PDB file of C-alpha atoms in Angstrom:
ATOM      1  CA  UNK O   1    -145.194 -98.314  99.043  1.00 78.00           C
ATOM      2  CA  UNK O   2    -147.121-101.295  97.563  1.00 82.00           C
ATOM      3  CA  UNK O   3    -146.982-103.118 101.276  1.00 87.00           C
ATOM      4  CA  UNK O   4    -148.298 -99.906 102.837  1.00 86.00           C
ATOM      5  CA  UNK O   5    -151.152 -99.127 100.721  1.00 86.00           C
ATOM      6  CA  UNK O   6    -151.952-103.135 100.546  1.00 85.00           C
ATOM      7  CA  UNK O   7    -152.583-103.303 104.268  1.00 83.00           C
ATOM      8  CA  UNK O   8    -155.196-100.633 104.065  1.00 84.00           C
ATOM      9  CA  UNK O   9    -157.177-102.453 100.999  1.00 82.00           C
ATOM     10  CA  UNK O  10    -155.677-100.420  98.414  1.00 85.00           C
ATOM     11  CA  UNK O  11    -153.788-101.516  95.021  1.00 82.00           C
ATOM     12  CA  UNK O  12    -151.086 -99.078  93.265  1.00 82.00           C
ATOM     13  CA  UNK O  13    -152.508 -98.526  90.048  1.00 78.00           C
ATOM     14  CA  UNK O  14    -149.025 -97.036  88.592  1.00 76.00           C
ATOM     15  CA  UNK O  15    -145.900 -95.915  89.200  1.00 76.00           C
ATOM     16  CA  UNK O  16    -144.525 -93.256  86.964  1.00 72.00           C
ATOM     17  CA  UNK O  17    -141.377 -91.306  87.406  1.00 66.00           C
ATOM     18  CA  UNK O  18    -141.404 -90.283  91.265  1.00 66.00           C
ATOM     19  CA  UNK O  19    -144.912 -90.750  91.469  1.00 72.00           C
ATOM     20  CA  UNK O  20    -147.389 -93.777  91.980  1.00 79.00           C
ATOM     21  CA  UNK O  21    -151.290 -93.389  91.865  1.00 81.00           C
ATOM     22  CA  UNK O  22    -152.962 -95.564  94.219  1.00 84.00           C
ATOM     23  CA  UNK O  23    -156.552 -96.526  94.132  1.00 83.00           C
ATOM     24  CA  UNK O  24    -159.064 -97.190  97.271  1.00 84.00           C
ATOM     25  CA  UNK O  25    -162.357 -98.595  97.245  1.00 82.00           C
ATOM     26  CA  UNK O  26    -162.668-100.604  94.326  1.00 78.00           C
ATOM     27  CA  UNK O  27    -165.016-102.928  95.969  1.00 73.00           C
ATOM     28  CA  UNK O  28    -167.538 -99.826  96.276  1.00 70.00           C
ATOM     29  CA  UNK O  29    -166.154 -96.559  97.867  1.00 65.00           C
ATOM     30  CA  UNK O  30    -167.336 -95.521 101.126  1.00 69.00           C
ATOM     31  CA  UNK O  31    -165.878 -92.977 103.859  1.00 66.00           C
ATOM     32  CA  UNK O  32    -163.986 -95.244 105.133  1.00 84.00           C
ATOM     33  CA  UNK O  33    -161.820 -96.425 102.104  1.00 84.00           C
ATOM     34  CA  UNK O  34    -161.106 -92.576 101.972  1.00 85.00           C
ATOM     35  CA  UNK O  35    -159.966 -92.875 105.615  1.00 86.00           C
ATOM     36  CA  UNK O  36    -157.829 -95.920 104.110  1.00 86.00           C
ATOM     37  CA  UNK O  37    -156.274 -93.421 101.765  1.00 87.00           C
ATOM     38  CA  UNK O  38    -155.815 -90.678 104.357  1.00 86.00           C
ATOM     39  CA  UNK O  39    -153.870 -93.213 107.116  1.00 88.00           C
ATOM     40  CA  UNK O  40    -151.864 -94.756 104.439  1.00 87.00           C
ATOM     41  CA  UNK O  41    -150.420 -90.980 103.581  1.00 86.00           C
ATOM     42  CA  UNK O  42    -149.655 -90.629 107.775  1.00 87.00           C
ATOM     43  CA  UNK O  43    -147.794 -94.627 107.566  1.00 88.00           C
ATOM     44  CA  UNK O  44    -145.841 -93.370 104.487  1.00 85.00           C
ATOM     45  CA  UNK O  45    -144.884 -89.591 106.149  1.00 85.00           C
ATOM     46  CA  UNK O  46    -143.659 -91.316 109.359  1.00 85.00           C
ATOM     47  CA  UNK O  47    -142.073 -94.512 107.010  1.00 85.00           C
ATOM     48  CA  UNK O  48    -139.410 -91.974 105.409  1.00 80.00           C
ATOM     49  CA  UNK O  49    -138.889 -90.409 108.651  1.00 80.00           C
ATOM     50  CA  UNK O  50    -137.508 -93.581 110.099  1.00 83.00           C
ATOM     51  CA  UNK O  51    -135.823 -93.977 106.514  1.00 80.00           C
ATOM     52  CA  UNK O  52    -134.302 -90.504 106.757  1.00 74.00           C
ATOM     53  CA  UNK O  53    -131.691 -91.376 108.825  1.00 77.00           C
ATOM     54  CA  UNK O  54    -130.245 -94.199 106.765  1.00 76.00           C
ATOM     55  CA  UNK O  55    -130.217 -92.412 103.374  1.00 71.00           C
ATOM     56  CA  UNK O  56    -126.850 -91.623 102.271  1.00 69.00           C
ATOM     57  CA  UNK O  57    -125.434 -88.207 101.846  1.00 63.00           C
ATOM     58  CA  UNK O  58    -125.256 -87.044  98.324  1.00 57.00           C
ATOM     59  CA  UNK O  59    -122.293 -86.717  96.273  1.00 55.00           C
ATOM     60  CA  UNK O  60    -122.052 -82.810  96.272  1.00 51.00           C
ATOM     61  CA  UNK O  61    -120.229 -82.568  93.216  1.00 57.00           C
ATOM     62  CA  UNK O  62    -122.015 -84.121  90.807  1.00 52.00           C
ATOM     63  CA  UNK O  63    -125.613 -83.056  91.969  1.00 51.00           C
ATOM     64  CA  UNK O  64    -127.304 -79.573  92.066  1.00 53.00           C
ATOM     65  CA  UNK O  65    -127.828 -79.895  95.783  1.00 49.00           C
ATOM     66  CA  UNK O  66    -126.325 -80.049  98.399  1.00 48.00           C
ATOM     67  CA  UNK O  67    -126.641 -82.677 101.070  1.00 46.00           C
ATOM     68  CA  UNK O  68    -128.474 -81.021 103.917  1.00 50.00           C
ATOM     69  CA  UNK O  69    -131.104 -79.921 100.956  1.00 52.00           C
ATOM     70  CA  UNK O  70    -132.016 -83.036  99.905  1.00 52.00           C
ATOM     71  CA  UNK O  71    -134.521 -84.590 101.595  1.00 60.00           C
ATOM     72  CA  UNK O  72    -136.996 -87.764 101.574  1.00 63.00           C
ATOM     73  CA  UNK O  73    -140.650 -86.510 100.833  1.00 72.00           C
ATOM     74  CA  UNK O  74    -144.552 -87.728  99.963  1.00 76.00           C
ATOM     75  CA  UNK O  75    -146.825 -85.759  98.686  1.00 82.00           C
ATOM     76  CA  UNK O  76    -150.635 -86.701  98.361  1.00 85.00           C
ATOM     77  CA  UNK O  77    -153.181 -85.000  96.946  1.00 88.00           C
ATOM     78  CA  UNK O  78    -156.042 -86.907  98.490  1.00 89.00           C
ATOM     79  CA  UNK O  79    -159.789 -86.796  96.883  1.00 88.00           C
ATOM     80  CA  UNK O  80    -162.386 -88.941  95.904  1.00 86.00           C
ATOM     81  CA  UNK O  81    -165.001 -89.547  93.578  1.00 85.00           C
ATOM     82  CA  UNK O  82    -165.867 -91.423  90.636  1.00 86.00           C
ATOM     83  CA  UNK O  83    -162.924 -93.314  87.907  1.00 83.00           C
ATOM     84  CA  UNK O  84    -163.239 -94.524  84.787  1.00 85.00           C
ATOM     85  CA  UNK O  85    -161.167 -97.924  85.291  1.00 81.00           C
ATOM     86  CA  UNK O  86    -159.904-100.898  83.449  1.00 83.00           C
ATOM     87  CA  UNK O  87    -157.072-103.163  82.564  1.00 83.00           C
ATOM     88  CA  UNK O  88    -154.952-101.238  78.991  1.00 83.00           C
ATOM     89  CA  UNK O  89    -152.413-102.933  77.155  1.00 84.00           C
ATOM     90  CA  UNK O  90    -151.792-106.036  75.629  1.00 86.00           C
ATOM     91  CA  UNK O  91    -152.300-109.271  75.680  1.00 83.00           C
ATOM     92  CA  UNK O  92    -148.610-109.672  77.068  1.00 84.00           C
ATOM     93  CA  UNK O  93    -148.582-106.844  79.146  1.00 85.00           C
ATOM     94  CA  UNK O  94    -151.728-105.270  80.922  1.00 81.00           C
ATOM     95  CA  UNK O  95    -151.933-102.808  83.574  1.00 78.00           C
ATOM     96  CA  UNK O  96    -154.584-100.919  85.550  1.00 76.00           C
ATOM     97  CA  UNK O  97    -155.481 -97.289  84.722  1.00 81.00           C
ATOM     98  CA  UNK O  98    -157.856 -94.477  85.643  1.00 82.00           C
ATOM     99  CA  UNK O  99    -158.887 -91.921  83.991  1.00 85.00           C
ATOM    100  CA  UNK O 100    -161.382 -88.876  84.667  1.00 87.00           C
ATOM    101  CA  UNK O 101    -161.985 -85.856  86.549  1.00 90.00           C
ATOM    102  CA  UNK O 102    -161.414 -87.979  89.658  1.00 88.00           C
ATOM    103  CA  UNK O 103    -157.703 -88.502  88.733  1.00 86.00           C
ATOM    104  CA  UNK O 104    -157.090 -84.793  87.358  1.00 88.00           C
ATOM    105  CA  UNK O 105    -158.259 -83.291  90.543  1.00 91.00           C
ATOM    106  CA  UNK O 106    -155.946 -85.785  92.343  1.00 89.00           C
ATOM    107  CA  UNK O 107    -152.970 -84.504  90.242  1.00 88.00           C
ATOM    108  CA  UNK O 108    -153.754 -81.116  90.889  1.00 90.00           C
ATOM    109  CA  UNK O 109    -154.335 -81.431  94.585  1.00 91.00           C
ATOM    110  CA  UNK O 110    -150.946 -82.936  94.641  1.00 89.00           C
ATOM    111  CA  UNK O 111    -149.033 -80.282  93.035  1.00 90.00           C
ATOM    112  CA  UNK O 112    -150.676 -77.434  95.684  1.00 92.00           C
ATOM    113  CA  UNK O 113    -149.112 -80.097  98.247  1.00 91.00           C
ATOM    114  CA  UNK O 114    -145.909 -79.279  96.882  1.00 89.00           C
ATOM    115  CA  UNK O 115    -146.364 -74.892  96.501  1.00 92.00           C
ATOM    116  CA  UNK O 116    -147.370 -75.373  99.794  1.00 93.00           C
ATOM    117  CA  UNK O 117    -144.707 -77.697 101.030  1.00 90.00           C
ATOM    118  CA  UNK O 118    -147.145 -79.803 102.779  1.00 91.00           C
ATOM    119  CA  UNK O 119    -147.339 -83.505 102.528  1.00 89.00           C
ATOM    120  CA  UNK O 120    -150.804 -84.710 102.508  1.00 91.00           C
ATOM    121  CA  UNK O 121    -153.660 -82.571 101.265  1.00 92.00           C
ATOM    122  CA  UNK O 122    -157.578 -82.483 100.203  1.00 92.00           C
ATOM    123  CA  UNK O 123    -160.318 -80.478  99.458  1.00 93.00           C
ATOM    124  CA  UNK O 124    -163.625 -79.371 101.006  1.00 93.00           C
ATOM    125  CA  UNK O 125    -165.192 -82.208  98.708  1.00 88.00           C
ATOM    126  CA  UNK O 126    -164.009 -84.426 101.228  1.00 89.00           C
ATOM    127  CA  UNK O 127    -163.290 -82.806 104.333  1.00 89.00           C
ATOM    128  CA  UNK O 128    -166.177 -84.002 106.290  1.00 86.00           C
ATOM    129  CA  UNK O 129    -165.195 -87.417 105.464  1.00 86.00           C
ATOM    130  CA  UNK O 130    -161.899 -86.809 107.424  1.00 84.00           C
ATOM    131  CA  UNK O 131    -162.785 -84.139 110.212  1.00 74.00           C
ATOM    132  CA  UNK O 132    -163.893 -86.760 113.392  1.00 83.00           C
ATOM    133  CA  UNK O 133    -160.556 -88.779 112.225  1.00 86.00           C
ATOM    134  CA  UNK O 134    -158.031 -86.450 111.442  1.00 90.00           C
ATOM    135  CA  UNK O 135    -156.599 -83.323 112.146  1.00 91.00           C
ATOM    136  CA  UNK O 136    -157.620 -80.845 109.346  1.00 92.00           C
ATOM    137  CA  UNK O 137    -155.492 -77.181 108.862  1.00 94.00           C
ATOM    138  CA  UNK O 138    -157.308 -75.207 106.285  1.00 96.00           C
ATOM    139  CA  UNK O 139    -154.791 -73.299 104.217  1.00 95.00           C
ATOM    140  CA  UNK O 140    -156.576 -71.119 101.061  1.00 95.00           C
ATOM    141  CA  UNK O 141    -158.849 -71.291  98.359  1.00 95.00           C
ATOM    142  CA  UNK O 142    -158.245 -71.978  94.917  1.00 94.00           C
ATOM    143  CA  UNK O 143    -160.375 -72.608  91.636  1.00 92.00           C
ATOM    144  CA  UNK O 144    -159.905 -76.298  89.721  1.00 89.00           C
ATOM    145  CA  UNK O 145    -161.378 -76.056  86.813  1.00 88.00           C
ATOM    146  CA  UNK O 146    -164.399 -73.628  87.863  1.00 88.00           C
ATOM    147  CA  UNK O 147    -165.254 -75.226  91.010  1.00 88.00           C
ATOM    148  CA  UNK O 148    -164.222 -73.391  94.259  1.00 94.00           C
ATOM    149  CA  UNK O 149    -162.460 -74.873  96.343  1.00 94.00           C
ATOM    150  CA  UNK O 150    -160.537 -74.833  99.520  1.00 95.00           C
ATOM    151  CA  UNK O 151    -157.337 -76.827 100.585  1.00 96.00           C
ATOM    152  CA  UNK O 152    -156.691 -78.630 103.908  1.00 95.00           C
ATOM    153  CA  UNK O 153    -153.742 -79.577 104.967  1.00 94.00           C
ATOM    154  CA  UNK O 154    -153.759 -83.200 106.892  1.00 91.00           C
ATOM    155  CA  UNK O 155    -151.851 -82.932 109.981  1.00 89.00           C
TER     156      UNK O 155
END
C-alpha cells in the first residue's frame, strides 16, 4: 500500500486495524493531488485482483466463512479539503495525524463504500474535480452532518 500511494506523491499517515489513512497534497492541494488519490484507489482495486488468485483458501472450520465468501477488498472514501496536521507522540516515537472535518467526512464516505459494496467513492464536493478523468456513477443522496450530499461511485 505504502509503494502504491508513494508513486502518486502521497504518504500513509496511519494504519489502524484493516484500515490506513493516506494523505495527498501536502505540498499545497490542488485537483490534481485529488486525481493522485483517485488513481491510487484504481492501482490498489486492480493490485488485489492480481493478488486474488494467490490468496489461500480459508480454513473452513475455524472461521465464520466460508472460502468462496471471503474475499480481498479496498474501500475508499475519497474527499478533500482542509486537515489539521502534525507530528503526535513522543520524543521516541512520533507519527503523523489528521484531524478535522476533512478526515470525518473521509471516514464516513468510506463506510457508504461498504453499504453500498462499492470500492471507491466521493461526494459532489469533489466530483468536478474527477468528471474529465474518471468515470463517475451517481448512486443516492445522503446528509453528513447537515450538508447534502450525493455519492458517486468511481468506476
Amino acid at each position: 500500500l505504502r509503494e502504491v500511494v508513494c508513486t502518486q506523491n502521497g504518504v500513509v499517515e496511519r494504519f489502524s486495524g484493516d484500515h490506513a489513512v493516506c494523505i495527498f497534497g501536502l505540498t499545497g492541494p490542488t485537483d490534481d493531488s485529488f486525481r493522485q488519490a483517485c488513481s491510487v484507489g484504481m492501482s490498489l482495486r486492480n493490485l488485489l485482483v492480481e493478488l486474488a488468485p494467490h490468496v489461500p483458501a480459508a480454513d473452513t472450520e475455524n472461521v465464520a466463512h466460508s472460502a468462496s465468501e471471503m474475499r480481498l477488498a479496498v474501500t475508499m472514501g475519497l474527499v478533500s479539503g482542509p486537515l489539521a496536521i502534525g507530528a503526535v507522540g513522543s520524543l521516541g516515537r512520533q507519527e503523523l495525524m489528521c484531524v478535522g472535518p476533512t478526515c470525518r467526512l473521509a471516514a464516513s464516505i468510506g463506510q457508504w463504500a461498504v453499504h453500498y459494496g462499492v470500492d471507491l467513492l466521493t461526494t459532489s464536493r469533489d466530483r468536478d474535480k474527477l468528471k474529465h478523468a474518471f468515470i463517475l456513477r451517481e448512486l443516492d443522496n445522503i446528509r453528513h452532518q447537515g450538508q447534502e450530499l450525493t455519492l458517486y461511485e468511481v468506476v
